[in-house]
Short mmCIF file of C-alpha atoms in Angstrom, two decimals:
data_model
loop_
_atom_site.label_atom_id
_atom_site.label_comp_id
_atom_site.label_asym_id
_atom_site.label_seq_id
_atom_site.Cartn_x
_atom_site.Cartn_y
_atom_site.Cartn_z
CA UNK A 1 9.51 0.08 -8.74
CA UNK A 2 8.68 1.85 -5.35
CA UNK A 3 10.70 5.62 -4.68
CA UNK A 4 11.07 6.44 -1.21
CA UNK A 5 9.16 9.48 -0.37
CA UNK A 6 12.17 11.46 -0.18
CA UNK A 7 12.79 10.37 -4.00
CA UNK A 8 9.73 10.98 -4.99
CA UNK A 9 10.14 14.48 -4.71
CA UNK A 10 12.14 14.55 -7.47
CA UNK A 11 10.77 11.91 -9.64
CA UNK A 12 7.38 13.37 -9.64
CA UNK A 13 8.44 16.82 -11.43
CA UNK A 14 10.63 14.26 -14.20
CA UNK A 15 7.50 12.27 -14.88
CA UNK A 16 5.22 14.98 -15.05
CA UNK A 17 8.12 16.89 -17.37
CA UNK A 18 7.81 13.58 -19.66
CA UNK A 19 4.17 14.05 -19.74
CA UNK A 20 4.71 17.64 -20.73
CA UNK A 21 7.36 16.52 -23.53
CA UNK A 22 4.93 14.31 -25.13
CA UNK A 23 2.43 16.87 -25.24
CA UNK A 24 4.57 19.37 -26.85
CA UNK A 25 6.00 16.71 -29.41
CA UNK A 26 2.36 15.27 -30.61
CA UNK A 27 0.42 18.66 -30.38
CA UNK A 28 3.68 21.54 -31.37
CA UNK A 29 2.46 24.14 -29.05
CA UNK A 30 6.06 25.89 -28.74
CA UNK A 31 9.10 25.29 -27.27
CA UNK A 32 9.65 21.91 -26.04
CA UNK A 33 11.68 23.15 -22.70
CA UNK A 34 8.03 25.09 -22.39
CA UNK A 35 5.94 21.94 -22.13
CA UNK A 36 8.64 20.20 -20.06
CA UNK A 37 8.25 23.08 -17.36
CA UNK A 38 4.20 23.71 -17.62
CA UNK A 39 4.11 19.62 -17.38
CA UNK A 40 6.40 19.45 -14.42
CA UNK A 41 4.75 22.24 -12.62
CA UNK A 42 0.79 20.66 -13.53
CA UNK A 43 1.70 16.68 -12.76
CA UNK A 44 3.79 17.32 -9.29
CA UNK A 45 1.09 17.80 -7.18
CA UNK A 46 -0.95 14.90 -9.01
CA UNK A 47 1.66 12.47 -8.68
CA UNK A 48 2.45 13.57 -5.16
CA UNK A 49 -1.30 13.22 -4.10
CA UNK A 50 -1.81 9.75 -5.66
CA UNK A 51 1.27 8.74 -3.72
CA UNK A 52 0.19 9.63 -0.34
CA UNK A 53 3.00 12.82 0.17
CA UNK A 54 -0.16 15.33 -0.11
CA UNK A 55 -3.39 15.67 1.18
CA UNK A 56 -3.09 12.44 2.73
CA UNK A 57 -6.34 12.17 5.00
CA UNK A 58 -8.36 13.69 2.15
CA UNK A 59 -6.41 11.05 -0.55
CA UNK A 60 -7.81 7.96 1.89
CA UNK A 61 -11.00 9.54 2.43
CA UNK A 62 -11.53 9.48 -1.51
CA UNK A 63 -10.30 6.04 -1.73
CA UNK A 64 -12.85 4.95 0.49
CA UNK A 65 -15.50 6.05 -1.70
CA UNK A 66 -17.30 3.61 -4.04
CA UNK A 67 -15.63 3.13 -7.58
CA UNK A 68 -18.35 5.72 -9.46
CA UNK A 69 -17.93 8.24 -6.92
CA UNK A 70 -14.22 7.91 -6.39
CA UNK A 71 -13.69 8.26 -10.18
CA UNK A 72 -15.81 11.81 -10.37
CA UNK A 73 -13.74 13.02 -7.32
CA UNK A 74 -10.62 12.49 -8.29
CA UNK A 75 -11.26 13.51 -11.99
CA UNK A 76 -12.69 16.99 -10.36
CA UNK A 77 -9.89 16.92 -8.52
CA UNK A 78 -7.27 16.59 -11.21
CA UNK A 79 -9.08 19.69 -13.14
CA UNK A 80 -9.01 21.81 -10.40
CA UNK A 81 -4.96 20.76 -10.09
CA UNK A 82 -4.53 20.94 -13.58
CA UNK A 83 -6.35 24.37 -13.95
CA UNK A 84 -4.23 26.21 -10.99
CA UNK A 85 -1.34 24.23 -12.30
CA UNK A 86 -1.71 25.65 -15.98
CA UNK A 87 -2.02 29.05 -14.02
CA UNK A 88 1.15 28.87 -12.21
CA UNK A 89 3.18 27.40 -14.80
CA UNK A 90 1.94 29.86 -17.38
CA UNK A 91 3.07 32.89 -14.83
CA UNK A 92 6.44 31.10 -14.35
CA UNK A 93 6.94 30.61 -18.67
CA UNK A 94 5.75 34.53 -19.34
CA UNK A 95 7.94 36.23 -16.23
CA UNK A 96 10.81 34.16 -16.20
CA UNK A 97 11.75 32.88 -19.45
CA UNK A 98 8.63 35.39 -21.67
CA UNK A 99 7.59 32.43 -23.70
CA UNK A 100 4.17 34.25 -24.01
CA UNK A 101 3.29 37.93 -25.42
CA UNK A 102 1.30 38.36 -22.00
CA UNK A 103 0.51 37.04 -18.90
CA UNK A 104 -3.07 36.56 -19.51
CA UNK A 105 -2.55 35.09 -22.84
CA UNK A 106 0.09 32.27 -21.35
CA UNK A 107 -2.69 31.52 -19.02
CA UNK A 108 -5.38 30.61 -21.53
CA UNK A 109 -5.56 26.60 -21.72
CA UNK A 110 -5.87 25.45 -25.54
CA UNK A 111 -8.79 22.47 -25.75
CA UNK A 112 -6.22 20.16 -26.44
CA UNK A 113 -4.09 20.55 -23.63
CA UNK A 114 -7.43 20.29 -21.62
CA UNK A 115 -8.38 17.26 -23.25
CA UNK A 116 -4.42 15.89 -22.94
CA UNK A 117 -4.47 16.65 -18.96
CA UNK A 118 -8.29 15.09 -19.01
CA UNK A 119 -7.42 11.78 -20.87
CA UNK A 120 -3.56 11.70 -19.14
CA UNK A 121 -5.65 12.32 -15.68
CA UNK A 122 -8.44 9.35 -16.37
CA UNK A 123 -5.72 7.21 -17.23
CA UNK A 124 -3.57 7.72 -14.16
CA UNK A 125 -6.97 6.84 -11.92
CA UNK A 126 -8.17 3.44 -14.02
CA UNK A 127 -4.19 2.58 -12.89
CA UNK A 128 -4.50 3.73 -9.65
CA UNK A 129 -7.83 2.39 -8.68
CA UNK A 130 -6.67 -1.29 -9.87
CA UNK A 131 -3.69 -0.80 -8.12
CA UNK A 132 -5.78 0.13 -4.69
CA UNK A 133 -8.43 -3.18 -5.73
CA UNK A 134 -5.42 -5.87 -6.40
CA UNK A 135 -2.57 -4.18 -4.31
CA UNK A 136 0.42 -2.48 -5.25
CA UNK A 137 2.50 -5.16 -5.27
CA UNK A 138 0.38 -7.46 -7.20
CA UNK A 139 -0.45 -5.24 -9.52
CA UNK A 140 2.94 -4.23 -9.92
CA UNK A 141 3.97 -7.87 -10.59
CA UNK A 142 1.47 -8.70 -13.28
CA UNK A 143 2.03 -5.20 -15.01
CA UNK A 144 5.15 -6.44 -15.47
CA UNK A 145 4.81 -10.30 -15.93
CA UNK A 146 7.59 -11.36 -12.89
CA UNK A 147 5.66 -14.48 -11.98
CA UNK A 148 4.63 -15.59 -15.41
CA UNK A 149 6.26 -18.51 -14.98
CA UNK A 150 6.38 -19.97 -11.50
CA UNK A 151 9.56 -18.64 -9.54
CA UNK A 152 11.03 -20.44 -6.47
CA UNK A 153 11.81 -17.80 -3.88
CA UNK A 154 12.36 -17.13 -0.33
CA UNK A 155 9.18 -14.95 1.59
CA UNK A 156 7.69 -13.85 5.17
CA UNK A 157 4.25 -14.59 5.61
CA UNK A 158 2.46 -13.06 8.36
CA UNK A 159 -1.17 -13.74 8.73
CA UNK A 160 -2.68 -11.22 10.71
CA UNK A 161 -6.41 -12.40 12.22
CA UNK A 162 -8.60 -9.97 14.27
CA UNK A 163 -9.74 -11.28 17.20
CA UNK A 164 -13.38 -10.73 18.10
CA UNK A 165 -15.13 -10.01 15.19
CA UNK A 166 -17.36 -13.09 15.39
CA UNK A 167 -18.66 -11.47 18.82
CA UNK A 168 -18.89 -8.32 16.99
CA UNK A 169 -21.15 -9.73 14.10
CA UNK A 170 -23.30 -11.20 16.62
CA UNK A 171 -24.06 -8.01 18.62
CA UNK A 172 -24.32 -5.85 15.94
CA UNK A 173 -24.62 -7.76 12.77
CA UNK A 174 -22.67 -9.08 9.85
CA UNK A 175 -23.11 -5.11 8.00
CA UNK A 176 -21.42 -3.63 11.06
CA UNK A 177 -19.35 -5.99 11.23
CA UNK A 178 -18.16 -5.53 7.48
CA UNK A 179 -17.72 -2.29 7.89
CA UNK A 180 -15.50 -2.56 11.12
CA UNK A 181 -13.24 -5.17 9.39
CA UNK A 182 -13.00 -3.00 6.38
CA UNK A 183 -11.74 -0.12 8.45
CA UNK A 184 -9.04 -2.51 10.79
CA UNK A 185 -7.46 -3.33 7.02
CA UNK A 186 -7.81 0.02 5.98
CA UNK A 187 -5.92 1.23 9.00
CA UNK A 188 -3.44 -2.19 8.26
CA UNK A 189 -2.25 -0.58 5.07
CA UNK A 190 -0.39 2.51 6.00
CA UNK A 191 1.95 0.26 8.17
CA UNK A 192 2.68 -2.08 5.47
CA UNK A 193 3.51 0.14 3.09
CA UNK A 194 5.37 2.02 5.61
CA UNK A 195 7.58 -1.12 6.19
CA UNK A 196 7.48 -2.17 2.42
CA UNK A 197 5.42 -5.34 2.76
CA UNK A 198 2.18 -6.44 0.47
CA UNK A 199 -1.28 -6.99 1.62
CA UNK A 200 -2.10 -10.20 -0.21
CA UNK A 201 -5.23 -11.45 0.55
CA UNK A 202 -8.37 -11.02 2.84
CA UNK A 203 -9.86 -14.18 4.35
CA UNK A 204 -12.59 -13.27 6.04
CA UNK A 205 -11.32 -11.58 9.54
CA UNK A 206 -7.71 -12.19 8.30
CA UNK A 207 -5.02 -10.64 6.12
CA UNK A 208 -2.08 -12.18 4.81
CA UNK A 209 0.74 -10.22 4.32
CA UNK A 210 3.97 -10.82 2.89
CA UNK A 211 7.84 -9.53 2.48
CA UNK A 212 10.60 -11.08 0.19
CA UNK A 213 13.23 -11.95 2.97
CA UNK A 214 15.66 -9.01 2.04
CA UNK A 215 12.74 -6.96 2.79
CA UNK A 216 11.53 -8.04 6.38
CA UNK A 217 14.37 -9.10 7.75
CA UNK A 218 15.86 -5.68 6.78
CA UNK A 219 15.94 -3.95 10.80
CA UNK A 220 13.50 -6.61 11.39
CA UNK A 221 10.65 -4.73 9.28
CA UNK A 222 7.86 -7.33 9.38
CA UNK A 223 7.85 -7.59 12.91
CA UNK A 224 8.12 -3.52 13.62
CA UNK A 225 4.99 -3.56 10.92
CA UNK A 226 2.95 -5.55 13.47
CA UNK A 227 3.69 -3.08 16.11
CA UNK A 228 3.44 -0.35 14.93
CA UNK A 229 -0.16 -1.08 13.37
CA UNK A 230 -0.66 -2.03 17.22
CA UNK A 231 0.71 1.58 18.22
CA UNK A 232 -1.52 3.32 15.58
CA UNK A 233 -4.88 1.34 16.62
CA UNK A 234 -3.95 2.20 20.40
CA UNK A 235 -3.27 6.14 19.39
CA UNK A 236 -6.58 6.64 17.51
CA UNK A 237 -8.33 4.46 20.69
CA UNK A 238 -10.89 7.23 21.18
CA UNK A 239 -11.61 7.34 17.39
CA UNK A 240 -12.45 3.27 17.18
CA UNK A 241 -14.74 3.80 20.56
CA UNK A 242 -16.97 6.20 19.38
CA UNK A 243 -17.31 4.64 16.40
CA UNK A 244 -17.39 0.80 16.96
CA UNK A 245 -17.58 0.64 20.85
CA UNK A 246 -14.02 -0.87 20.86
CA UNK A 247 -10.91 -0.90 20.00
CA UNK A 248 -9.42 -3.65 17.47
CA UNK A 249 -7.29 -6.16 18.49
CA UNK A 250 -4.90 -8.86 16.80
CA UNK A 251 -2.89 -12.27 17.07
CA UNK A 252 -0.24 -12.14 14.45
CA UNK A 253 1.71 -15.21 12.85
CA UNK A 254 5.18 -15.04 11.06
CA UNK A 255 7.09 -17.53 9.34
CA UNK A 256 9.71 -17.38 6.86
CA UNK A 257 10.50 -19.86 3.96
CA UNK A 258 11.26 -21.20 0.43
CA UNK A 259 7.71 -20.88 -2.07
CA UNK A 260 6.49 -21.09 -5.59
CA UNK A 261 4.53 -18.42 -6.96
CA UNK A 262 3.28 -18.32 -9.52
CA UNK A 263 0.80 -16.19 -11.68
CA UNK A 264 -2.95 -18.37 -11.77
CA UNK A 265 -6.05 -17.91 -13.28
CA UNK A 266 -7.27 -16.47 -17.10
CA UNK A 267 -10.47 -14.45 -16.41
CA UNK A 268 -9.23 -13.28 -12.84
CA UNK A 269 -5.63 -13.12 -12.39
CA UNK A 270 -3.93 -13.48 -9.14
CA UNK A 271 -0.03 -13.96 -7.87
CA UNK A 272 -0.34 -17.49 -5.71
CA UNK A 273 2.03 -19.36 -3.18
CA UNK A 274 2.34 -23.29 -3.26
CA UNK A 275 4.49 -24.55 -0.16
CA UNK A 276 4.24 -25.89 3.15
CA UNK A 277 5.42 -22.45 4.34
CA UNK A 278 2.09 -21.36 3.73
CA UNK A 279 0.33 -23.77 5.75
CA UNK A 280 2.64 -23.54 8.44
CA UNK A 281 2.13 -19.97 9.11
CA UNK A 282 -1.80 -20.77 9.25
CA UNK A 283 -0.73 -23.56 11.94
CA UNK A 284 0.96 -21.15 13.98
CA UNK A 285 -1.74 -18.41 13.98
CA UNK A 286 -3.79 -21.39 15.32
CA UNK A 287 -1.02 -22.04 17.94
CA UNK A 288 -0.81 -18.10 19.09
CA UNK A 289 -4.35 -18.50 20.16
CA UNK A 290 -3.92 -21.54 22.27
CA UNK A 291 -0.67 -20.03 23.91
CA UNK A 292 -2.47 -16.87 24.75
CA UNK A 293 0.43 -15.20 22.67
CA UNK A 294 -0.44 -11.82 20.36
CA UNK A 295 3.00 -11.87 18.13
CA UNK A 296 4.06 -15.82 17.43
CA UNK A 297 7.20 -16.23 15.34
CA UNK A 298 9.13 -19.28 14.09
CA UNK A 299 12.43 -19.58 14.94
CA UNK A 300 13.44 -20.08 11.60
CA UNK A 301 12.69 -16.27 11.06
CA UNK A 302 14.47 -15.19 13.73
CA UNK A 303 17.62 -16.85 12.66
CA UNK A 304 17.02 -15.14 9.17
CA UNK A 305 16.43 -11.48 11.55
CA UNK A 306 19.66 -11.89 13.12
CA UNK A 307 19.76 -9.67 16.09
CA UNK A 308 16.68 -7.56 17.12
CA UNK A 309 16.35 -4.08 17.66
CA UNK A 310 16.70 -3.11 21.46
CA UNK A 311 13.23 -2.26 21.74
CA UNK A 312 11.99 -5.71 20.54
CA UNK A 313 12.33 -8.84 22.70
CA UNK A 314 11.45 -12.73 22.19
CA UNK A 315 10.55 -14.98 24.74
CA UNK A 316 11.62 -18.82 23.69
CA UNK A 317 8.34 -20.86 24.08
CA UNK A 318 10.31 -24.03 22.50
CA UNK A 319 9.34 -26.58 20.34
CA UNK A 320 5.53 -27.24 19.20
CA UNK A 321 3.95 -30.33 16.82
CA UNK A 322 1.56 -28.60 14.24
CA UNK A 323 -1.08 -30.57 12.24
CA UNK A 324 0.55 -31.68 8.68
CA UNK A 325 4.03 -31.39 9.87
CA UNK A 326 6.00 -34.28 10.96
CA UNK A 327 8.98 -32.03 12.87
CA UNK A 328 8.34 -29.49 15.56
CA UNK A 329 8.85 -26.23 15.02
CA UNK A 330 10.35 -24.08 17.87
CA UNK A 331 8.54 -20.69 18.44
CA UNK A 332 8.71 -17.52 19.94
CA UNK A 333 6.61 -14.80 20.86
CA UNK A 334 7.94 -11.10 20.59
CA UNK A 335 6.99 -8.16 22.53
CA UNK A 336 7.91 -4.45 22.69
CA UNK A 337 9.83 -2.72 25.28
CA UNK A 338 8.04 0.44 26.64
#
């Protein structure tokens, strides 16, 4: 389940309530509305930081990190949250509702709520950091088993290839050129979560991203995801310069249709797509690059878009033959209205 931010708001203090609640039940350290209100008050700003709403350039910075040091500084992290957010709450239960003798004695953490808020803490980043390594909506689909058994559904695929990295490996070598494609997909996330799609997979200068169909078509959400990842690589221009000597850019391929996916593997799990969907979209990244065209979209997608939104425009390029398909497909290429 994904909470909009605004929603969040409120389900963080709930969750971290629960978390209190189960504390006071297995441990009896006083009045249950207590732990409710110390948990709400220590988990907000946890839950709010692992889901972007605070702290958000220092959040990616840490996720950037390698796994050992990433651990340590979000576990510090937590402790310093949980220790200022024992503080607070403790002032809030002794003031407002006097569920302590004194102030200084509410504020005194027992060693078993430190050890709760440590082990509830190191849980909540083993989930978070495979969620971050397999994707959110991966992981959220084998956490709960939806593609078990192989499920026919409708998706958007939209394979997203970086153009020029080859020439950037060869001028500056195939570690430079790692770390510039790991930073393009870094900066590919924030969009497409923004516009509630799922990263998928990497293949080598090329992510594939997909919606369900109620999601992308929704205001035409997969194809405002490409642009606006376009709009955020030209706004931090100067940034990707100095850095890299350039600034990224993209061909994107979309393409809408009926799949199976299905859960596959037993050591390594992953959520997999059979169709010719699949291989179409591939086709027509192929085909952006020979039409000189940066956004290439079937016009089977468009139908399923409806009307666009006034700032978005498609130019009919008509009807192309792609390798391993016997009809032609008629195509489209969008661009955005200054």
């Amino acid at each position: 389940m994904r909470f909009s931010p605004r929603w969040f708001y409120l389900v963080a203090p709930g969750l971290g309530a629960l978390a209190g609640l189960l504390y006071g039940s297995l441990f009896a350290v006083g009045p249950l509305l207590g732990s409710a209100i110390r948990g709400a008050i220590i988990g907000t700003p946890i839950l709010l930081y692992e889901r972007g709403l605070l702290w958000r350039q220092m959040r990616e910075r840490v996720r950037q990190l390698a796994t050992p040091l990433f651990l340590l500084a979000t576990v510090a992290l937590y402790i310093a949250l949980i220790v200022a957010g024992n503080a607070v709450a403790s002032t809030v239960l002794n003031r407002l509702f006097r569920f302590m003798y004194s102030e200084r004695n509410a504020m005194l953490m027992t060693e078993s709520g430190l050890l709760y808020g440590l082990a509830i803490s190191v849980l909540v980043v083993f989930v978070f950091r495979v969620r971050d390594l397999i994707g959110p909506g991966v992981f959220a689909n084998l956490l709960i088993g939806r593609y078990h058994r192989p499920i026919s559904e409708e998706r958007i695929f939209l394979f997203l290839d970086v153009t020029g990295s080859t020439r950037f490996a060869d001028r500056h070598g195939d570690r430079a050129a790692q770390a510039y494609l790991g930073q393009v997909f870094n900066a590919l996330a924030l969009p497409v979560s923004r516009f509630r799609g799922s990263i998928d997979d990497y293949i080598g200068d090329m992510a594939l991203v997909t919606w369900t169909i109620e999601r992308g078509t929704r205001d035409a959400a997969c194809l405002r995801c490409v642009f606006a990842f376009a709009e955020q690589l030209a706004a931090e221009a100067d940034a990707w310069t100095k850095r890299f000597g350039q600034v990224p850019e993209f061909r994107a391929a979309l393409h809408c249709g009926s799949v199976v996916t299905a859960e596959i593997g037993l050591e390594r799990h992953k959520i997999a797509y059979f169709g010719d969907v699949v291989n179409t979209t591939a086709r027509l990244e192929s085909l952006s690059k020979s039409l000189g065209v940066h956004v290439l979209v079937s016009a089977d997608l468009l139908d399923r878009i409806g009307p666009l939104p006034p700032d978005l425009v498609a130019e009919d390029l008509g009807s192309h033959t792609l390798r391993g398909r016997e009809q032609p497909l008629a195509v489209a290429a969008i661009r955005k209205l200054n």
